[in-house]
Amino acid sequence: MDDAPDAEVVENLRDLSRINRWLGGNRTMAGLLDPHLRRNPRALILDAGAANGETVRWLSGRYPQARLVALDRAERLLRMGTGDRVAADVFAWPVRSRSVDIVICSLFLHHFDDEGVGRILSHFEDAAREAVIAVDLHRHPLASGFLPATRFLAGWHPTTIHDGVISVNAAFKPAELQLLSPRAKVRSHWPWFRLSLEIDVSRSR
């Protein structure tokens, strides 16, 4: 996506929005956030790897009292969104310790190797006062074949299909994600082929 023309990026982001709305990504994230937002409805939430901030936009509608901030290294993608946005690299982490309530990420961790995921989660844990929540893909043959099988029905852009298959194949099994963060709570979410990772950092402070 980094080198693709703007028109192609817009189509891909539109597809990703549909995937998250229709296929459980947003629902999974909201289910994890709901208990925290009931206790702290004005929470400050940082979405890392947010691209154009579509997840932030959707969550803002669900949690109107919360403050949500999108962080991504790609300024081009951030400019396609609205709201509070920060251009930064997760490996040059700019966020002060305990400066936000919750750090979230969606379909982000599978882009990195195990060492990279460990570094990222360490940054997230340091920044959060309450929790770190990640939703990502569950590596499974059915998930890998879904976008190609539904390309004509849903009208997915070719880039979405290509990148989607690569992403599923680069994603996690539950035990693999658990090994990367042993004290996290890792759950499978069916039939969405999503995994979630939740770290309660408040207990360690």
mmCIF file of C-alpha atoms in Angstrom:
data_model
loop_
_atom_site.group_PDB
_atom_site.id
_atom_site.type_symbol
_atom_site.label_atom_id
_atom_site.label_comp_id
_atom_site.label_asym_id
_atom_site.label_seq_id
_atom_site.Cartn_x
_atom_site.Cartn_y
_atom_site.Cartn_z
ATOM 1 C CA MET A 1 0.000 0.000 0.000
ATOM 2 C CA ASP A 2 2.906 2.379 0.687
ATOM 3 C CA ASP A 3 3.839 2.673 -3.002
ATOM 4 C CA ALA A 4 0.398 2.263 -4.578
ATOM 5 C CA PRO A 5 -1.371 5.138 -6.379
ATOM 6 C CA ASP A 6 -3.879 7.097 -4.301
ATOM 7 C CA ALA A 7 -6.874 5.754 -6.245
ATOM 8 C CA GLU A 8 -5.820 2.166 -5.547
ATOM 9 C CA VAL A 9 -5.194 2.931 -1.875
ATOM 10 C CA VAL A 10 -8.663 4.477 -1.530
ATOM 11 C CA GLU A 11 -10.287 1.360 -3.016
ATOM 12 C CA ASN A 12 -8.262 -0.903 -0.741
ATOM 13 C CA LEU A 13 -9.133 1.121 2.356
ATOM 14 C CA ARG A 14 -12.802 1.062 1.363
ATOM 15 C CA ASP A 15 -12.647 -2.724 1.146
ATOM 16 C CA LEU A 16 -10.915 -2.973 4.515
ATOM 17 C CA SER A 17 -13.660 -0.851 6.025
ATOM 18 C CA ARG A 18 -16.291 -3.209 4.598
ATOM 19 C CA ILE A 19 -14.370 -6.233 5.861
ATOM 20 C CA ASN A 20 -14.224 -4.824 9.386
ATOM 21 C CA ARG A 21 -17.896 -3.810 9.375
ATOM 22 C CA TRP A 22 -19.273 -6.971 7.794
ATOM 23 C CA LEU A 23 -16.861 -9.654 8.985
ATOM 24 C CA GLY A 24 -16.530 -9.013 12.675
ATOM 25 C CA GLY A 25 -13.418 -6.878 13.059
ATOM 26 C CA ASN A 26 -15.209 -3.858 14.493
ATOM 27 C CA ARG A 27 -17.551 -6.059 16.504
ATOM 28 C CA THR A 28 -14.631 -7.896 18.063
ATOM 29 C CA MET A 29 -12.833 -4.689 18.999
ATOM 30 C CA ALA A 30 -15.987 -3.157 20.477
ATOM 31 C CA GLY A 31 -16.646 -6.252 22.570
ATOM 32 C CA LEU A 32 -13.209 -5.898 24.113
ATOM 33 C CA LEU A 33 -13.499 -2.158 24.648
ATOM 34 C CA ASP A 34 -17.032 -2.157 26.101
ATOM 35 C CA PRO A 35 -16.058 -3.122 29.694
ATOM 36 C CA HIS A 36 -13.363 -0.441 29.803
ATOM 37 C CA LEU A 37 -15.589 2.271 28.351
ATOM 38 C CA ARG A 38 -18.398 1.462 30.768
ATOM 39 C CA ARG A 39 -15.980 2.146 33.623
ATOM 40 C CA ASN A 40 -14.248 5.061 31.945
ATOM 41 C CA PRO A 41 -16.447 6.525 29.168
ATOM 42 C CA ARG A 42 -14.066 9.457 28.621
ATOM 43 C CA ALA A 43 -11.045 7.251 28.053
ATOM 44 C CA LEU A 44 -8.207 8.407 25.823
ATOM 45 C CA ILE A 45 -7.633 5.669 23.243
ATOM 46 C CA LEU A 46 -4.693 5.507 20.839
ATOM 47 C CA ASP A 47 -5.110 3.402 17.690
ATOM 48 C CA ALA A 48 -1.632 2.442 16.441
ATOM 49 C CA GLY A 49 -1.211 1.492 12.806
ATOM 50 C CA ALA A 50 -4.489 3.239 12.131
ATOM 51 C CA ALA A 51 -3.989 3.968 8.404
ATOM 52 C CA ASN A 52 -6.724 6.500 7.493
ATOM 53 C CA GLY A 53 -8.347 6.209 10.913
ATOM 54 C CA GLU A 54 -11.433 4.302 9.760
ATOM 55 C CA THR A 55 -11.521 2.201 12.932
ATOM 56 C CA VAL A 56 -11.227 5.370 15.019
ATOM 57 C CA ARG A 57 -14.101 6.931 13.065
ATOM 58 C CA TRP A 58 -16.319 3.894 13.664
ATOM 59 C CA LEU A 59 -15.439 3.694 17.358
ATOM 60 C CA SER A 60 -16.089 7.420 17.797
ATOM 61 C CA GLY A 61 -19.683 6.845 16.747
ATOM 62 C CA ARG A 62 -20.062 4.070 19.299
ATOM 63 C CA TYR A 63 -18.230 5.852 22.137
ATOM 64 C CA PRO A 64 -19.009 9.564 21.674
ATOM 65 C CA GLN A 65 -17.499 10.594 25.012
ATOM 66 C CA ALA A 66 -14.165 8.912 24.425
ATOM 67 C CA ARG A 67 -11.221 10.685 22.815
ATOM 68 C CA LEU A 68 -9.651 8.623 20.044
ATOM 69 C CA VAL A 69 -6.362 9.354 18.306
ATOM 70 C CA ALA A 70 -5.062 7.668 15.139
ATOM 71 C CA LEU A 71 -1.320 6.978 14.846
ATOM 72 C CA ASP A 72 0.371 5.786 11.673
ATOM 73 C CA ARG A 73 3.747 6.310 10.041
ATOM 74 C CA ALA A 74 2.148 7.061 6.641
ATOM 75 C CA GLU A 75 1.168 10.713 6.530
ATOM 76 C CA ARG A 76 -0.548 10.123 3.187
ATOM 77 C CA LEU A 77 -2.995 7.696 4.806
ATOM 78 C CA LEU A 78 -3.602 9.928 7.805
ATOM 79 C CA ARG A 79 -4.458 12.841 5.515
ATOM 80 C CA MET A 80 -7.264 10.709 4.065
ATOM 81 C CA GLY A 81 -8.954 10.642 7.470
ATOM 82 C CA THR A 82 -10.317 13.120 9.976
ATOM 83 C CA GLY A 83 -10.010 13.753 13.697
ATOM 84 C CA ASP A 84 -6.928 13.656 15.888
ATOM 85 C CA ARG A 85 -3.982 12.083 14.053
ATOM 86 C CA VAL A 86 -0.286 11.576 14.763
ATOM 87 C CA ALA A 87 2.346 10.591 12.188
ATOM 88 C CA ALA A 88 4.910 8.361 13.904
ATOM 89 C CA ASP A 89 6.702 5.031 13.616
ATOM 90 C CA VAL A 90 5.959 2.426 16.289
ATOM 91 C CA PHE A 91 9.694 1.630 16.432
ATOM 92 C CA ALA A 92 10.517 5.275 17.153
ATOM 93 C CA TRP A 93 7.804 5.411 19.776
ATOM 94 C CA PRO A 94 6.837 9.011 20.613
ATOM 95 C CA VAL A 95 4.221 8.345 23.300
ATOM 96 C CA ARG A 96 5.042 9.141 26.905
ATOM 97 C CA SER A 97 4.743 6.465 29.572
ATOM 98 C CA ARG A 98 1.212 6.093 30.975
ATOM 99 C CA SER A 99 -0.075 8.976 28.857
ATOM 100 C CA VAL A 100 -3.133 7.242 27.339
ATOM 101 C CA ASP A 101 -5.757 4.985 28.874
ATOM 102 C CA ILE A 102 -5.898 2.255 26.215
ATOM 103 C CA VAL A 103 -3.716 1.434 23.221
ATOM 104 C CA ILE A 104 -5.426 -0.550 20.477
ATOM 105 C CA CYS A 105 -4.420 -1.903 17.099
ATOM 106 C CA SER A 106 -6.384 -3.713 14.423
ATOM 107 C CA LEU A 107 -4.950 -5.963 11.700
ATOM 108 C CA PHE A 108 -1.514 -4.554 12.466
ATOM 109 C CA LEU A 109 0.696 -7.033 14.302
ATOM 110 C CA HIS A 110 0.840 -9.584 11.485
ATOM 111 C CA HIS A 111 2.957 -7.151 9.458
ATOM 112 C CA PHE A 112 5.937 -7.744 11.768
ATOM 113 C CA ASP A 113 8.209 -10.604 12.798
ATOM 114 C CA ASP A 114 8.110 -11.996 16.329
ATOM 115 C CA GLU A 115 10.839 -9.678 17.595
ATOM 116 C CA GLY A 116 9.050 -6.688 16.135
ATOM 117 C CA VAL A 117 5.749 -7.676 17.730
ATOM 118 C CA GLY A 118 7.472 -7.994 21.090
ATOM 119 C CA ARG A 119 8.966 -4.499 20.798
ATOM 120 C CA ILE A 120 5.646 -3.026 19.702
ATOM 121 C CA LEU A 121 3.696 -4.581 22.564
ATOM 122 C CA SER A 122 6.329 -3.379 25.025
ATOM 123 C CA HIS A 123 5.850 0.195 23.777
ATOM 124 C CA PHE A 124 2.077 -0.181 23.995
ATOM 125 C CA GLU A 125 2.241 -1.503 27.566
ATOM 126 C CA ASP A 126 4.448 1.372 28.643
ATOM 127 C CA ALA A 127 2.109 3.981 27.141
ATOM 128 C CA ALA A 128 -1.183 2.594 28.514
ATOM 129 C CA ARG A 129 -2.691 3.194 31.926
ATOM 130 C CA GLU A 130 -5.422 0.557 31.648
ATOM 131 C CA ALA A 131 -5.061 -1.909 28.798
ATOM 132 C CA VAL A 132 -3.553 -2.913 25.484
ATOM 133 C CA ILE A 133 -5.982 -4.488 23.011
ATOM 134 C CA ALA A 134 -5.031 -5.978 19.648
ATOM 135 C CA VAL A 135 -7.321 -7.637 17.119
ATOM 136 C CA ASP A 136 -5.701 -9.551 14.304
ATOM 137 C CA LEU A 137 -6.237 -12.381 11.853
ATOM 138 C CA HIS A 138 -6.433 -16.065 12.715
ATOM 139 C CA ARG A 139 -4.312 -18.022 10.248
ATOM 140 C CA HIS A 140 -6.599 -20.657 8.787
ATOM 141 C CA PRO A 141 -7.157 -22.144 5.292
ATOM 142 C CA LEU A 142 -10.779 -20.978 5.234
ATOM 143 C CA ALA A 143 -9.753 -17.422 6.046
ATOM 144 C CA SER A 144 -7.061 -17.513 3.372
ATOM 145 C CA GLY A 145 -9.532 -18.601 0.719
ATOM 146 C CA PHE A 146 -12.395 -16.291 1.657
ATOM 147 C CA LEU A 147 -11.526 -13.170 -0.354
ATOM 148 C CA PRO A 148 -10.682 -15.017 -3.590
ATOM 149 C CA ALA A 149 -13.870 -17.090 -3.262
ATOM 150 C CA THR A 150 -16.081 -14.024 -2.785
ATOM 151 C CA ARG A 151 -14.361 -11.659 -5.220
ATOM 152 C CA PHE A 152 -17.252 -11.479 -7.672
ATOM 153 C CA LEU A 153 -20.001 -11.443 -5.048
ATOM 154 C CA ALA A 154 -18.448 -8.615 -3.014
ATOM 155 C CA GLY A 155 -16.516 -6.850 -5.771
ATOM 156 C CA TRP A 156 -13.218 -6.773 -3.877
ATOM 157 C CA HIS A 157 -10.425 -4.784 -5.477
ATOM 158 C CA PRO A 158 -7.580 -7.003 -6.788
ATOM 159 C CA THR A 159 -5.154 -5.373 -4.324
ATOM 160 C CA THR A 160 -7.462 -6.311 -1.455
ATOM 161 C CA ILE A 161 -7.481 -9.946 -2.541
ATOM 162 C CA HIS A 162 -3.721 -10.081 -3.079
ATOM 163 C CA ASP A 163 -2.831 -8.367 0.196
ATOM 164 C CA GLY A 164 -5.550 -10.196 2.117
ATOM 165 C CA VAL A 165 -4.221 -13.651 1.286
ATOM 166 C CA ILE A 166 -0.691 -12.551 2.187
ATOM 167 C CA SER A 167 -1.944 -11.095 5.476
ATOM 168 C CA VAL A 168 -3.804 -14.246 6.524
ATOM 169 C CA ASN A 169 -0.778 -16.397 5.727
ATOM 170 C CA ALA A 170 1.422 -14.048 7.778
ATOM 171 C CA ALA A 171 -0.978 -14.036 10.732
ATOM 172 C CA PHE A 172 -1.139 -16.097 13.920
ATOM 173 C CA LYS A 173 -2.409 -19.241 15.490
ATOM 174 C CA PRO A 174 -3.663 -18.640 19.058
ATOM 175 C CA ALA A 175 -0.700 -20.399 20.688
ATOM 176 C CA GLU A 176 1.739 -18.366 18.581
ATOM 177 C CA LEU A 177 0.210 -15.077 19.660
ATOM 178 C CA GLN A 178 0.156 -16.229 23.274
ATOM 179 C CA LEU A 179 3.893 -16.966 23.163
ATOM 180 C CA LEU A 180 4.585 -13.411 22.051
ATOM 181 C CA SER A 181 2.896 -12.019 25.172
ATOM 182 C CA PRO A 182 2.622 -14.720 27.847
ATOM 183 C CA ARG A 183 0.629 -12.638 30.336
ATOM 184 C CA ALA A 184 -1.924 -11.506 27.767
ATOM 185 C CA LYS A 185 -5.394 -12.968 27.409
ATOM 186 C CA VAL A 186 -5.620 -14.389 23.880
ATOM 187 C CA ARG A 187 -8.993 -15.407 22.455
ATOM 188 C CA SER A 188 -10.369 -16.754 19.192
ATOM 189 C CA HIS A 189 -13.492 -15.117 17.745
ATOM 190 C CA TRP A 190 -15.611 -17.279 15.463
ATOM 191 C CA PRO A 191 -16.884 -17.250 12.780
ATOM 192 C CA TRP A 192 -14.841 -14.124 12.115
ATOM 193 C CA PHE A 193 -11.393 -15.776 12.033
ATOM 194 C CA ARG A 194 -10.130 -13.105 14.384
ATOM 195 C CA LEU A 195 -7.779 -13.368 17.331
ATOM 196 C CA SER A 196 -7.643 -10.862 20.143
ATOM 197 C CA LEU A 197 -4.920 -10.088 22.622
ATOM 198 C CA GLU A 198 -5.666 -8.118 25.769
ATOM 199 C CA ILE A 199 -3.161 -7.029 28.411
ATOM 200 C CA ASP A 200 -4.447 -5.513 31.648
ATOM 201 C CA VAL A 201 -1.587 -3.160 32.472
ATOM 202 C CA SER A 202 -3.374 -1.622 35.465
ATOM 203 C CA ARG A 203 -2.596 -4.714 37.533
ATOM 204 C CA SER A 204 1.140 -4.285 37.029
ATOM 205 C CA ARG A 205 1.258 -0.630 38.072
#
